[in-house]
Structures are given as C-alpha cells and as structure tokens.
Short mmCIF file of C-alpha atoms in Angstrom, two decimals:
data_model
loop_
_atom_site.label_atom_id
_atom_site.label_comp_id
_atom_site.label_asym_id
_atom_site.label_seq_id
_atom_site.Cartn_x
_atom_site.Cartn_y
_atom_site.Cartn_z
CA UNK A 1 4.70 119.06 52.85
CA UNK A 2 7.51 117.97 55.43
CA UNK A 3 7.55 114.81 57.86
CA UNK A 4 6.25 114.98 61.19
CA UNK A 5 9.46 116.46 63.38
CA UNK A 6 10.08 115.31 66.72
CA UNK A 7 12.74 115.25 69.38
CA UNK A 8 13.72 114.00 72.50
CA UNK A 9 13.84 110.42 74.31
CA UNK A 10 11.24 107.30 72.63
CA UNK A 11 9.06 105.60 74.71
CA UNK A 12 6.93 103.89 72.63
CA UNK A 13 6.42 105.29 69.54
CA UNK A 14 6.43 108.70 71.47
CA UNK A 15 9.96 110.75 71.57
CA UNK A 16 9.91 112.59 75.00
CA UNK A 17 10.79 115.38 76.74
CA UNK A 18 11.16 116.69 80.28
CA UNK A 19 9.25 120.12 80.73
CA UNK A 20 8.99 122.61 83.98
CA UNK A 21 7.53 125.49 83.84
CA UNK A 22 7.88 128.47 86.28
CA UNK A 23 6.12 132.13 86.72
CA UNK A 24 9.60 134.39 86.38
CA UNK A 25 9.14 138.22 88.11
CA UNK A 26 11.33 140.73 86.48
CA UNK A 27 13.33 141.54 88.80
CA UNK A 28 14.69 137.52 88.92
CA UNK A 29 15.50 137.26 85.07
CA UNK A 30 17.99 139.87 84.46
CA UNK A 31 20.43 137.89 87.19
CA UNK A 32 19.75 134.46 86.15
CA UNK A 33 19.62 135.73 82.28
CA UNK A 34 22.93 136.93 83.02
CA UNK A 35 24.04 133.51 84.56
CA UNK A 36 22.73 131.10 81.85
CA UNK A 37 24.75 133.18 78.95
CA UNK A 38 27.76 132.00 81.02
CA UNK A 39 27.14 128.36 80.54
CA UNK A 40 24.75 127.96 77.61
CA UNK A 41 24.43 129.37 73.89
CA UNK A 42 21.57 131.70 72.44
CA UNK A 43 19.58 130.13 70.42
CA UNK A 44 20.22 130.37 66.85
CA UNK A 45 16.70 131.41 65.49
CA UNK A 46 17.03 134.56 67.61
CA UNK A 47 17.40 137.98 65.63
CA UNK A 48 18.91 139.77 68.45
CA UNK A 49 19.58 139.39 72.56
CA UNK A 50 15.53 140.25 72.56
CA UNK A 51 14.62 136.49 71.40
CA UNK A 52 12.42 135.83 68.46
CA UNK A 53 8.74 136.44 67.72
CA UNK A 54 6.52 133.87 68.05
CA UNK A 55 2.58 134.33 67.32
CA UNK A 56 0.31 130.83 66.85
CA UNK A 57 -3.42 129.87 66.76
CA UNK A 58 -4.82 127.71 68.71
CA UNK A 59 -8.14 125.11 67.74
CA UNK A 60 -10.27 123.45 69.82
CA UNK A 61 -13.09 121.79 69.50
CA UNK A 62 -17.32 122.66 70.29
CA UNK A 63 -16.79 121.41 73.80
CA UNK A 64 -13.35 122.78 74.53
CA UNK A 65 -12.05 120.19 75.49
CA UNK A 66 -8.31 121.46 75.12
CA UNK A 67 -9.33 123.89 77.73
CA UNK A 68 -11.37 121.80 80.28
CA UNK A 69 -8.42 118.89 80.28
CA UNK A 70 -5.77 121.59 81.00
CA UNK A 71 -8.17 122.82 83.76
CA UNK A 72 -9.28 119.94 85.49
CA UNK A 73 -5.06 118.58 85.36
CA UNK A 74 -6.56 115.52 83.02
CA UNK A 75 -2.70 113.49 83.12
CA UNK A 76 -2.81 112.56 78.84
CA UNK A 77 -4.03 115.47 76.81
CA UNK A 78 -3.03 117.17 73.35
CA UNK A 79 -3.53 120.53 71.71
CA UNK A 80 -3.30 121.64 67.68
CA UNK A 81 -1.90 125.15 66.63
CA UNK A 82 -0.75 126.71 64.00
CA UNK A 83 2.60 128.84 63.85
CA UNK A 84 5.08 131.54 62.94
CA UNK A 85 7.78 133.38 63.37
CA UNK A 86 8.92 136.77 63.27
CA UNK A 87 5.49 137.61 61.59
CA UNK A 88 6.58 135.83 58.50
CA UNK A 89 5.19 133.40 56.18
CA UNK A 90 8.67 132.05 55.04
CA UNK A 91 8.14 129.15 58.07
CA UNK A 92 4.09 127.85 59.10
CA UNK A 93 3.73 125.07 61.23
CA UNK A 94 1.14 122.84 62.25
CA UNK A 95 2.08 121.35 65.27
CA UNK A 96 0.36 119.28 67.86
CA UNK A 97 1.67 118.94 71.75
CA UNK A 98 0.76 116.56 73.78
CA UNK A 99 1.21 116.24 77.42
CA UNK A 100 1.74 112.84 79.43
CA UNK A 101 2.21 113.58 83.09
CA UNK A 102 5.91 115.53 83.40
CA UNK A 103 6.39 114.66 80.13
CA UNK A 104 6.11 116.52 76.41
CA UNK A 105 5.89 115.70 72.80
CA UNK A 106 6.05 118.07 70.06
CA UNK A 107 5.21 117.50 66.44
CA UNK A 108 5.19 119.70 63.40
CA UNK A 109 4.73 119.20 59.97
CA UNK A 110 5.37 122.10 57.72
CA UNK A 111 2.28 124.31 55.51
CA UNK A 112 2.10 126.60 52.55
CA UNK A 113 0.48 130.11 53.16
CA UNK A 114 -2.09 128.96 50.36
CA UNK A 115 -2.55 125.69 52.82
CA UNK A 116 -2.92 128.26 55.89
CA UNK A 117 -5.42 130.44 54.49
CA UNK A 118 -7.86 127.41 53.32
CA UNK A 119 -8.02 126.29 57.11
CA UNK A 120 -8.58 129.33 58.54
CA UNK A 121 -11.62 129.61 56.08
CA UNK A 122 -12.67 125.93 57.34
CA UNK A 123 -12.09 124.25 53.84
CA UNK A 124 -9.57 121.27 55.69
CA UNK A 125 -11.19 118.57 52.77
CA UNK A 126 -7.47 118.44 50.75
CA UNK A 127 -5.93 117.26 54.52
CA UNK A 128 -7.45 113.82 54.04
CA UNK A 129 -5.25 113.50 51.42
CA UNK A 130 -1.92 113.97 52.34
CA UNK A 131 0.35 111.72 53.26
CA UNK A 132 1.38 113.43 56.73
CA UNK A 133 0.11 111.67 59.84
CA UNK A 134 -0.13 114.81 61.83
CA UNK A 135 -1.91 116.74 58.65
CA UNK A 136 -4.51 113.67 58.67
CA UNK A 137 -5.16 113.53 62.18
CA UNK A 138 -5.87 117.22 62.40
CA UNK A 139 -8.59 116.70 59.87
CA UNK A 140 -10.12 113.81 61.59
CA UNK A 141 -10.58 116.25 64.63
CA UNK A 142 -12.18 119.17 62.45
CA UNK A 143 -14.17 116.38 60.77
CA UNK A 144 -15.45 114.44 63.61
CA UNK A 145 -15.06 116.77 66.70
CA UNK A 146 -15.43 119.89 65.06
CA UNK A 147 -12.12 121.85 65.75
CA UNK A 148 -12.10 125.42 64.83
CA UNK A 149 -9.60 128.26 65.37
CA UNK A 150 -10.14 129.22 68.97
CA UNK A 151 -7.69 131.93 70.31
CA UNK A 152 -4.01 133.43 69.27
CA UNK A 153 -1.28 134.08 71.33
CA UNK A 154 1.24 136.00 71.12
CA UNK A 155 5.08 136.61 72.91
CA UNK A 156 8.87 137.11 72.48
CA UNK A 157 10.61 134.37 73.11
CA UNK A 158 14.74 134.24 74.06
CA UNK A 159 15.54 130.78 74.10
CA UNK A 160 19.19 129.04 75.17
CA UNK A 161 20.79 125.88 74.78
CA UNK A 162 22.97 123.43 76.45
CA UNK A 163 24.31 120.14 74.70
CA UNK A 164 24.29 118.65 77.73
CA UNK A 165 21.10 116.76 78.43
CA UNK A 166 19.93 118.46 75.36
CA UNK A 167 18.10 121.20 77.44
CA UNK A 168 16.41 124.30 76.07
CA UNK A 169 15.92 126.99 78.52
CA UNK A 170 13.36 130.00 77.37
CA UNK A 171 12.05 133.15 78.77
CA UNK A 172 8.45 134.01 77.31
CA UNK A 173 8.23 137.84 77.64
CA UNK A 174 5.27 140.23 76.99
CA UNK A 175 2.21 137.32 76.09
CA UNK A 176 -0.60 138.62 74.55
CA UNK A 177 -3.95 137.52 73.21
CA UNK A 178 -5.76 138.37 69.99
CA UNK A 179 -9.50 140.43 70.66
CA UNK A 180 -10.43 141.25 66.93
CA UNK A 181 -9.35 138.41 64.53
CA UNK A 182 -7.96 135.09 64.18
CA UNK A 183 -5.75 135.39 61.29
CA UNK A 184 -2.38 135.36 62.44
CA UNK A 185 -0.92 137.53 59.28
CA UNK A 186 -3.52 140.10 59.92
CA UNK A 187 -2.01 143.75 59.97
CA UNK A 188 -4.81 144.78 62.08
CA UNK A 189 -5.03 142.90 64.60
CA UNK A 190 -5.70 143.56 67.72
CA UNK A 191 -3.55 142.35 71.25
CA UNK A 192 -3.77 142.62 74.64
CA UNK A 193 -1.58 141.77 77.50
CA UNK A 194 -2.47 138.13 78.99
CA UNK A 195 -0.35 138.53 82.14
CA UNK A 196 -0.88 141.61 84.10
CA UNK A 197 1.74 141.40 86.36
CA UNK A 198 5.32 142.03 86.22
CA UNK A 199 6.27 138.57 85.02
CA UNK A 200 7.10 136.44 82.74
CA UNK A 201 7.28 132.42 81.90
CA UNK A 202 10.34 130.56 81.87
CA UNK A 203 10.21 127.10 80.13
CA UNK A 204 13.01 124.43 81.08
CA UNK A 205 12.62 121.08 78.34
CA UNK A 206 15.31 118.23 78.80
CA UNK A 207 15.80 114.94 77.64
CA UNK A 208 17.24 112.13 80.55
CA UNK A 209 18.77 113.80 82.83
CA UNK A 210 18.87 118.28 84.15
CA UNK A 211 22.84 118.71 84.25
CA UNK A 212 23.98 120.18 87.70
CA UNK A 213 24.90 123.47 86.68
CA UNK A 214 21.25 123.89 85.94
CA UNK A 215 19.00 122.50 88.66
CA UNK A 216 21.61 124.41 90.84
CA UNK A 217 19.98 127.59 88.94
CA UNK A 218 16.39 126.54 89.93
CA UNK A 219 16.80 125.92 93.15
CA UNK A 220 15.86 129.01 94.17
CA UNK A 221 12.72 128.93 91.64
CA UNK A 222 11.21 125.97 93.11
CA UNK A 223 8.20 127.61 94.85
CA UNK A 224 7.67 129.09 91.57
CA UNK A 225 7.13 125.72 89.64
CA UNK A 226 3.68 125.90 87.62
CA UNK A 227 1.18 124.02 85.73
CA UNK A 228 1.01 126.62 83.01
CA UNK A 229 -0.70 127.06 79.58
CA UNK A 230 -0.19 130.15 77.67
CA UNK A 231 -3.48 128.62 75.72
CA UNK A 232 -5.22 128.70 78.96
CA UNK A 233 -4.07 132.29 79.81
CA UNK A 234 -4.80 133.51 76.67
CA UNK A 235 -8.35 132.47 76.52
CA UNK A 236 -9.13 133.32 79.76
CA UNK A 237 -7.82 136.75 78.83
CA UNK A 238 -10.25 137.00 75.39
CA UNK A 239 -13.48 136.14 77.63
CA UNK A 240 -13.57 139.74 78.46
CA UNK A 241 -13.79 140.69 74.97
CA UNK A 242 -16.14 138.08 73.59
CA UNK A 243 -17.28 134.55 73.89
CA UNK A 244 -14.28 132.22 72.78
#
C-alpha cells in the first residue's frame, strides 16, 4: 500500500485547499466550458472532451453522523469513501475529506481489489496492521463507531487546470445514486439520477490565491455559490428506494 497523498497549502499538519462549489444549469456551461479551454488545460486523466468516470462508496457510521454534520453546516467534519475510475480496478482509493470552514483536505492511500472486496464484506481486522495512517484510522471508525458502506455515487467528471494558483476547475455531469447494491464493480447495478433538474455541479479548488482571469469567470455565478454534498444528494435520493 501507498502513502497518504495530499496537496495544497499546510497549516498545521493539514495541507489545504480553497473549495467553492456552485449549482451550474446547462444552458451556462457550454459558454463558460468554452471560455476556460481558452485559458486552462484538460485534465490529463480524461479519456475524451466528456471527462472521466468517477463512481465511489461512501461509509458512515450507525448514527450518520457524516450526514447530520453536513446538514446541520457543523464547521470541522470528515467523510471516508472508497474510489474508482473509469469502472476499473487498475486504480482504488481510500480516501478521506475533511472539511474546515472554506477550506478542504483530501487524502488517499491506495488498495488492492483483494483489499476492496474484504471491506465491503466487513472483514477490516488486517487494517490495524498496516502501516498507513489513513488505512488505520478508517479501521478505528469501523471498530469503534461502526462505519459501514452507506451509499454510492456516481458522475462524469471533466476537470481543467491552471498552474496558476494551482486551481482545478470541474464540471460534475449526470450524478447518480446506487438503489440495488453497494459494490462498486457490480455489473448489475442499479442507478438513478440524483439531480432532477437540468444542472450540473461545478467545483472550483485553489491553493492561496483565485488568479483574475478566473474569479472574473464567476462573477456572474455568484448567486449560484452552494454548500453542496454529492454524499448528501445521493442519499437523500436512495431514501425513496430503501432505508440508507
């Protein structure tokens, strides 16, 4: 297993990151879309001008607390997931995000599909020994606050960079939740859409500073800014199916 990965600005022994969020209709992405690919580059993990696939599973734990500190705008709060890209097992992250005010951390540590497979069946025991931080205190939580798999979204992502202020611009199209299982690599699965409107959710990260070029682009957006948790959409969405 890999290190814990993290990027951004340290404060503490946190690294940082600025994120906004905004709701994005349809009819808004196409010109700004159009505008970023003048001034950014696509990401490279993208297959095509689409985006990439991105598909992860969510725990919380008996209380859902993940959920109820997301709703009640609790200012410190963290979430676990699991996940993949393009539907492939080549790349499976655990990763754990944690919120403090405006600001985000991201860490990942890397898993086998062997590794996978045991926690989804609840058998987390072989965690405790590792020697990954993030791996150990994901066990701790299943051990003494009982985490299980909760909920699985599901989107395309096309993503763009600028050096500048390190920022990563995204456009998260067509989100979906799972309503039949919680394995991620299962061919059956079932999805529905989470947003039911024409819209989508555009994700702005940055390190110290938003260069001009782009706050100058969401200007126009402001009234759009949103607190928003595709985790929080997505189970939401799955209450209508069964109790989550």
């Amino acid at each position: 297993m890999k290190g814990i990965e993290i990027t951004g600005i340290q404060i503490g022994n946190k690294r940082l990151r600025h994120e906004l969020k905004y709701y994005l209709r349809l009819s808004e992405y196409e010109p700004l879309r159009k505008k970023l690919q003048l001034i950014t580059t696509l990401d490279h993990h993208s297959v095509d001008d689409e985006g990439y696939h991105i598909r992860s599973l969510y725990f919380d734990d008996i209380h859902d607390t993940a959920l109820q500190v997301k709703n009640y705008g609790v200012f410190q709060r963290k979430k676990y997931r699991i996940r993949v890209y393009n539907k492939s097992d080549a790349v499976i992250k655990m990763e754990r995000k944690s919120k403090f005010g405006g600001y985000i951390c991201k860490e990942g540590a890397s898993i086998t599909r062997h590794e996978y497979e045991r926690i989804l069946a609840g058998e987390v025991e072989f965690l405790q020994e590792t020697e990954n931080s993030l791996l150990r205190d994901f066990y701790l939580s299943c051990k003494n606050h009982l985490f299980r798999p909760r909920v699985i979204t599901d989107y395309v992502r096309e993503a763009y960079l600028m050096r500048e202020g390190n920022v990563r611009i995204t456009f998260d199209k067509r989100l979906k939740a799972n309503v039949n299982s919680l394995d991620i690599f299962d061919k059956d699965i079932m999805m529905v859409n989470a947003i039911h409107q024409p819209m989508m959710i555009m994700e702005v990260k940055y390190d110290q500073f938003l260069p001009f070029s782009i706050r100058h682009l969401l200007q126009k957006l402001s009234n759009q800014r949103s607190a928003i948790s595709k985790y929080v959409i997505c189970r939401e969405e799955t209450k209508k199916y069964y109790n989550l």
